[in-house]
PDB file of C-alpha atoms in Angstrom:
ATOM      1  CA  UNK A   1      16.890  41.069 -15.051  1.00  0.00           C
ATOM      2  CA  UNK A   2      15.683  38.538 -12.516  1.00  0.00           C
ATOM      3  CA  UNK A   3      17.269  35.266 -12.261  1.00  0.00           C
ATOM      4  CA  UNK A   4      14.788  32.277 -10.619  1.00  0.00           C
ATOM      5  CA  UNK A   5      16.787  30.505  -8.122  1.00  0.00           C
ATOM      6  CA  UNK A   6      20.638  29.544  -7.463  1.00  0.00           C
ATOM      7  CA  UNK A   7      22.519  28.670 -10.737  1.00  0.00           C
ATOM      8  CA  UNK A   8      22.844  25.251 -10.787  1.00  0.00           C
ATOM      9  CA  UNK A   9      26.415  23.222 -10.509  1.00  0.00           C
ATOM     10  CA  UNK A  10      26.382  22.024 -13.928  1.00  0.00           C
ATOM     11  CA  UNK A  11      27.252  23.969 -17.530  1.00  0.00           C
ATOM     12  CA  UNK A  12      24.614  25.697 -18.585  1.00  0.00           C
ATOM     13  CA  UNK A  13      22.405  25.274 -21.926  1.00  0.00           C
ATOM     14  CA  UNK A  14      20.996  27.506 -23.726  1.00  0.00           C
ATOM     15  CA  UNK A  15      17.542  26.620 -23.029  1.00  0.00           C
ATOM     16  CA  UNK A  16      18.478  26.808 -19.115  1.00  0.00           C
ATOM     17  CA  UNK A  17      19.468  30.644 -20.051  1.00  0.00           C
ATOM     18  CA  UNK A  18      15.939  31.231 -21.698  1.00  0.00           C
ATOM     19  CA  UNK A  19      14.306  29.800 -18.814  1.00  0.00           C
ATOM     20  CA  UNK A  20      16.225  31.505 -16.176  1.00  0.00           C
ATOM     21  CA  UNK A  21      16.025  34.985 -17.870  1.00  0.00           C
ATOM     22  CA  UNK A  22      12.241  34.766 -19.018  1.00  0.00           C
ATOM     23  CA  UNK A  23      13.708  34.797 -22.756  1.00  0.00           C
ATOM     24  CA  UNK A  24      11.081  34.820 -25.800  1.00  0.00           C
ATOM     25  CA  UNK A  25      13.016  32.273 -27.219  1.00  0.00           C
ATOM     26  CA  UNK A  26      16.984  30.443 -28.039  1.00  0.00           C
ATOM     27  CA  UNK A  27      17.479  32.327 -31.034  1.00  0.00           C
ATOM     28  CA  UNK A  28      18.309  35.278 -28.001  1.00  0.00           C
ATOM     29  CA  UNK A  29      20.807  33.767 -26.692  1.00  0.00           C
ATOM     30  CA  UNK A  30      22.662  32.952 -29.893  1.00  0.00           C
ATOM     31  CA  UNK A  31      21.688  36.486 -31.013  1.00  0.00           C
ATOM     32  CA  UNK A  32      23.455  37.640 -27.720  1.00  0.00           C
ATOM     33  CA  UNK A  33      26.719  35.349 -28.834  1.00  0.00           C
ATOM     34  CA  UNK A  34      26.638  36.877 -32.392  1.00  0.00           C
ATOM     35  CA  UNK A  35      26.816  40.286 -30.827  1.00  0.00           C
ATOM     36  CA  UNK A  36      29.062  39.775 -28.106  1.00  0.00           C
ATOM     37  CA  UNK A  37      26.506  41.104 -25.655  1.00  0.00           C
ATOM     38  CA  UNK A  38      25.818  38.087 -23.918  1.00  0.00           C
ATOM     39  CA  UNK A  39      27.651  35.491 -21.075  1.00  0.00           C
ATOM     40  CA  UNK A  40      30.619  33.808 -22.842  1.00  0.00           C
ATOM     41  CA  UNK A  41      29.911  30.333 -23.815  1.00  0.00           C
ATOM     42  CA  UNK A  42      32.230  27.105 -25.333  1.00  0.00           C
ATOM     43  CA  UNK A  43      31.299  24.535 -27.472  1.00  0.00           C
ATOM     44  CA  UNK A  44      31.430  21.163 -26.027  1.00  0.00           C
ATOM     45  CA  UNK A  45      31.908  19.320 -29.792  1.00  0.00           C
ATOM     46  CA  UNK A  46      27.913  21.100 -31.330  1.00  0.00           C
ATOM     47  CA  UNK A  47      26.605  22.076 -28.447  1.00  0.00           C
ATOM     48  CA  UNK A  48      26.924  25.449 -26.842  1.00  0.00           C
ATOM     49  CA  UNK A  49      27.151  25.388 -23.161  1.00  0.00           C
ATOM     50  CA  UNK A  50      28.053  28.178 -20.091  1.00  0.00           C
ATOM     51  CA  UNK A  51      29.932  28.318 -17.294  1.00  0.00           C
ATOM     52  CA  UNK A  52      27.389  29.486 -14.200  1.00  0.00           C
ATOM     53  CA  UNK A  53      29.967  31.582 -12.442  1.00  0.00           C
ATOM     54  CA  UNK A  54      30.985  32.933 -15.950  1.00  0.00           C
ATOM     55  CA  UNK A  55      26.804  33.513 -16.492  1.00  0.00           C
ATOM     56  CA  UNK A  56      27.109  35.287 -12.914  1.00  0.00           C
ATOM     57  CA  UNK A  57      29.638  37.471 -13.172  1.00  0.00           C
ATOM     58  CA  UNK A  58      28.034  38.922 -16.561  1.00  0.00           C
ATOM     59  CA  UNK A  59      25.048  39.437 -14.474  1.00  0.00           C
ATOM     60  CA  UNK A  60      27.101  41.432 -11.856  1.00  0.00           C
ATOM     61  CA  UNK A  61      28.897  43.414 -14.946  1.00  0.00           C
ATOM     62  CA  UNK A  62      25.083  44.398 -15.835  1.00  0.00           C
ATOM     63  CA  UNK A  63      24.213  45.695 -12.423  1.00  0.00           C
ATOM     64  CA  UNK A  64      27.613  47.361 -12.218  1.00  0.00           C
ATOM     65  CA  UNK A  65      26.967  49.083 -15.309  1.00  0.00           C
ATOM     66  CA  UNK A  66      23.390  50.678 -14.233  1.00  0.00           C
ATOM     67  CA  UNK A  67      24.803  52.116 -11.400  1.00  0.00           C
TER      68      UNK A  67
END
């Protein structure tokens, strides 16, 4: 799973996951939060947003979990 570039200093939105990850579309990433599979996310009133450290250290738990 490549990530393009730093993660930014802001929360993230879903759209900045399907960009970053090359996603076919949002419906992934909510499919992801459904599942449990995904980075954990809050609600910020009706929108969905990510921590980028939180969105990091899922990415590390993926590579940790090939090895």
């Amino acid at each position: 799973m490549a990530v393009r570039g730093a993660l930014p200093d802001r929360y993230l939105t879903p759209e900045d996951l399907v960009v970053m990850f090359c996603l076919p579309s949002v419906e992934t990433v909510y499919q992801w939060r459904r599942k449990r599979t995904g980075p954990p996310g809050f609600r910020v009133g009706r929108h969905l947003r990510f921590d980028p450290a939180k969105v990091h250290a899922w990415i590390e738990s993926l590579s940790e979990e090939v090895a």
